[in-house]
Amino acid sequence: YRGYPIEQLAENSTYLEVAYLLLNGELPKADELAVWEKTIGSHAMVHESVRQFLDGFRWGSHTMGMLVSVLGAKSTFYPDSRNISSPELMELHTARLVSKVATVAALCYRHSRGLPYIYPDASLGFCENFLNMLFNSPNTKYEPNPILVKALEVLFILHADHEQNCSTSTMRGIGSSLADPYSSTAGAAAALYGPLHGGANEAVLKMLMEIGDVKNVPSYIERVKSREVLLQGFGHRVYKHYDPRASIVKQTANEVFEVTGRNSLIDIAMELERIALEDDFFVSRKLYPNVDFYSGIIYQAMGLPVDMYPVLFAIPRTAGWLAQWKEMMHD
Ligand code: ACO
């Protein structure tokens, strides 16, 4: 990201620092970070009518479908976002989107489960606040575990940007017509939804559950090789070697399991990886685990439902999309 190795950022930074880096080209100094965190905290509330808007979705709706729709609808709340010739307005709406996407994502989750909405709390950090909006309850106090907060920071950092992929190209494509950033972000999120891109984390989890046991891994590999199914979470348009993000996610999984208990699906995933990395079908095609091979296993251990996984990808990627949009507008 902007010349910094992803491993260093994952170890030493918060997601908001990395979002600032992507958007501004350099990591924030302490005073700049304080202003940025305050700005993001101050934009976290959404207009109350978003709740009524969400009420139109049936109970149990896929959270990513709701997120795409609400992001697009947000442009109607901010008519001045169509004035993309103003650098000040571009900055304002960028900060709003980076902040509000987390609130909207949490509202979508709460709506899909029929749970009461939890308002954002500006006294909490970005990831801590997001977990609070997901899991707090009027009758049981939720205290986010610091290890889980850190794990979410790492996952959000790893997912924040990745050059000209499907969703980023969509952001730039829509933005190139001078559409407002809410509409462009909604389009980018729609592109992310598919299982070949950001929906892969959801597809991996479903695949692991379908395999069900380590003993079934060899027969699943045979099905992949006979081209009956894809090995979800494997392969990448850019990486023809081990995705550096995948090894960080794998390490994060072990830290999360210390808190949540081990997710047995990791044994199936590791066996798939072990066999695939030795098998000529995968070796000759340079197919390695990508960032999403292990991320869903962590999200599941943290108690997040499978249909939230693409949404969890979209939250941090919003910063990357906006950084790319800003670069394109300046170009
Ligand atoms: N399982 C089995 N075979 C695969 C897989 C896979 N996951 N990925 C690629 N292949 C095979 C293809 O069938 C092809 O074989 P062939 O040359 O004999 O026809 C060969 O490997 C090369 O495949 P391409 O489609 O050319 O690879 P490309 O780089 O275009 O595709 C993609 C990348 C779309 C990610 C692909 O690897 C895939 O579908 N992976 C599974 C879905 C996934 O994990 N997506 C998430 C990507 S990361 C992200 O978006 C965040």
Coordinates of C-alpha atoms in Angstrom, one line a residue, residues 137-304:
S137 CA -27.9 -5.8 23.0
P138 CA -30.3 -3.7 25.1
N139 CA -30.5 -6.5 27.7
T140 CA -26.9 -7.9 27.7
K141 CA -23.8 -5.7 27.7
Y142 CA -21.3 -6.7 25.1
E143 CA -17.6 -6.1 25.7
P144 CA -15.5 -6.6 22.6
N145 CA -12.5 -8.8 23.3
P146 CA -9.3 -6.8 22.4
I147 CA -7.8 -9.8 20.5
L148 CA -10.9 -10.0 18.3
V149 CA -10.8 -6.2 17.8
K150 CA -7.1 -6.5 16.7
A151 CA -8.0 -9.5 14.4
L152 CA -10.7 -7.4 12.7
E153 CA -8.2 -4.5 12.3
V154 CA -5.8 -6.9 10.6
L155 CA -8.5 -8.3 8.3
F156 CA -9.8 -4.8 7.4
I157 CA -6.2 -3.7 6.6
L158 CA -5.6 -6.7 4.4
H159 CA -8.9 -6.1 2.5
A160 CA -8.6 -2.3 2.1
D161 CA -7.2 -2.2 -1.4
H162 CA -5.8 -4.4 -4.2
E163 CA -5.1 -2.5 -7.4
Q164 CA -7.3 -2.8 -10.6
N165 CA -9.5 -5.7 -9.6
C166 CA -13.2 -6.2 -10.7
S167 CA -14.8 -4.0 -8.1
T168 CA -12.1 -1.2 -8.3
S169 CA -12.4 -1.1 -12.0
T170 CA -16.2 -0.8 -11.6
M171 CA -15.7 2.1 -9.2
R172 CA -13.5 3.9 -11.7
G173 CA -15.9 3.0 -14.6
I174 CA -18.9 4.4 -12.9
G175 CA -16.9 7.4 -11.4
S176 CA -15.6 8.2 -14.9
S177 CA -19.1 9.3 -15.9
L178 CA -18.9 11.8 -13.0
A179 CA -21.5 10.0 -11.0
D180 CA -21.5 10.7 -7.3
P181 CA -19.3 8.6 -5.0
Y182 CA -22.3 6.8 -3.3
S183 CA -23.6 5.5 -6.6
S184 CA -20.0 4.5 -7.7
T185 CA -19.4 2.7 -4.3
A186 CA -22.7 0.9 -4.6
G187 CA -21.7 -0.3 -8.1
A188 CA -18.3 -1.4 -6.8
A189 CA -19.9 -3.3 -3.9
A190 CA -22.2 -5.0 -6.4
A191 CA -19.1 -6.1 -8.4
L192 CA -17.5 -7.4 -5.2
Y193 CA -20.6 -9.5 -4.4
G194 CA -19.8 -12.3 -6.9
P195 CA -18.2 -15.5 -5.7
L196 CA -15.2 -15.1 -8.1
H197 CA -14.3 -11.8 -6.2
G198 CA -15.4 -10.7 -2.7
G199 CA -18.1 -13.4 -2.4
A200 CA -15.3 -16.0 -2.4
N201 CA -15.0 -15.9 1.4
E202 CA -18.7 -16.9 1.6
A203 CA -18.1 -19.6 -1.1
V204 CA -15.1 -21.0 0.8
L205 CA -17.1 -21.4 4.0
K206 CA -19.9 -23.2 2.1
M207 CA -17.4 -25.4 0.4
L208 CA -15.7 -26.3 3.7
M209 CA -19.1 -27.1 5.3
E210 CA -20.0 -29.2 2.3
I211 CA -16.7 -31.2 2.6
G212 CA -17.6 -31.6 6.3
D213 CA -14.6 -33.8 7.3
V214 CA -10.9 -34.1 6.6
K215 CA -11.4 -37.6 5.3
N216 CA -13.5 -36.2 2.4
V217 CA -10.8 -33.8 1.2
P218 CA -9.1 -36.2 -1.4
S219 CA -12.5 -36.9 -3.1
Y220 CA -13.2 -33.1 -3.2
I221 CA -9.8 -32.5 -4.8
E222 CA -10.7 -35.1 -7.5
R223 CA -13.9 -33.3 -8.2
V224 CA -11.9 -30.0 -8.6
K225 CA -9.5 -31.7 -11.0
S226 CA -12.3 -33.2 -13.1
R227 CA -13.6 -29.6 -13.3
E228 CA -16.8 -30.4 -11.6
V229 CA -16.2 -27.7 -9.0
L230 CA -13.8 -24.9 -8.2
L231 CA -11.5 -24.9 -5.2
Q232 CA -12.9 -21.7 -3.7
G233 CA -10.3 -19.3 -2.2
F234 CA -7.6 -20.6 -4.5
G235 CA -6.1 -18.8 -7.4
H236 CA -5.7 -15.1 -8.1
R237 CA -5.6 -12.9 -11.2
V238 CA -2.4 -11.2 -9.9
Y239 CA -0.7 -13.6 -7.5
K240 CA 0.8 -16.6 -9.2
H241 CA 2.5 -17.5 -5.9
Y242 CA 1.3 -17.6 -2.2
D243 CA -0.9 -14.5 -1.6
P244 CA 1.1 -12.7 1.2
R245 CA -2.2 -11.7 2.8
A246 CA -3.3 -15.4 3.1
S247 CA -0.3 -16.2 5.5
I248 CA -1.2 -13.2 7.7
V249 CA -4.9 -14.4 7.8
K250 CA -3.8 -17.9 8.8
Q251 CA -1.7 -16.5 11.6
T252 CA -4.6 -14.3 12.8
A253 CA -6.8 -17.4 12.8
N254 CA -4.7 -19.0 15.5
E255 CA -4.8 -15.9 17.7
V256 CA -8.6 -15.7 17.3
F257 CA -9.0 -19.4 18.2
E258 CA -7.3 -18.7 21.5
V259 CA -10.3 -16.6 22.4
T260 CA -13.2 -18.4 20.6
G261 CA -12.0 -22.0 20.6
R262 CA -10.8 -23.8 17.5
N263 CA -13.0 -23.8 14.4
S264 CA -12.8 -27.3 13.1
L265 CA -13.2 -26.1 9.5
I266 CA -9.6 -25.0 9.7
D267 CA -8.4 -28.6 9.7
I268 CA -10.3 -29.2 6.5
A269 CA -8.8 -26.0 5.0
M270 CA -5.3 -26.9 6.0
E271 CA -5.7 -30.4 4.5
L272 CA -7.0 -28.9 1.2
E273 CA -4.1 -26.5 1.1
R274 CA -1.6 -29.3 1.9
I275 CA -2.8 -31.6 -0.8
A276 CA -3.3 -28.8 -3.4
L277 CA 0.2 -27.4 -2.9
E278 CA 1.7 -30.9 -3.6
D279 CA -0.6 -31.7 -6.6
D280 CA 0.6 -31.0 -10.1
F281 CA -2.9 -29.8 -11.2
F282 CA -2.6 -26.8 -8.8
V283 CA 1.3 -26.4 -8.9
S284 CA 1.4 -26.3 -12.7
R285 CA -1.4 -23.7 -12.8
K286 CA 0.3 -21.7 -10.0
L287 CA -2.9 -21.9 -7.8
Y288 CA -2.3 -20.9 -4.2
P289 CA -4.6 -19.9 -1.3
N290 CA -5.8 -16.3 -1.7
V291 CA -6.8 -13.8 1.0
D292 CA -10.2 -15.3 1.4
F293 CA -9.2 -18.9 1.9
Y294 CA -9.0 -18.5 5.7
S295 CA -10.8 -15.2 6.4
G296 CA -14.3 -16.8 6.6
I297 CA -13.1 -19.4 9.1
I298 CA -12.1 -16.5 11.4
Y299 CA -15.4 -14.6 10.9
Q300 CA -17.3 -17.8 11.7
A301 CA -15.3 -18.3 14.9
M302 CA -16.2 -14.7 15.8
G303 CA -19.9 -15.6 15.5
L304 CA -20.5 -13.8 12.2

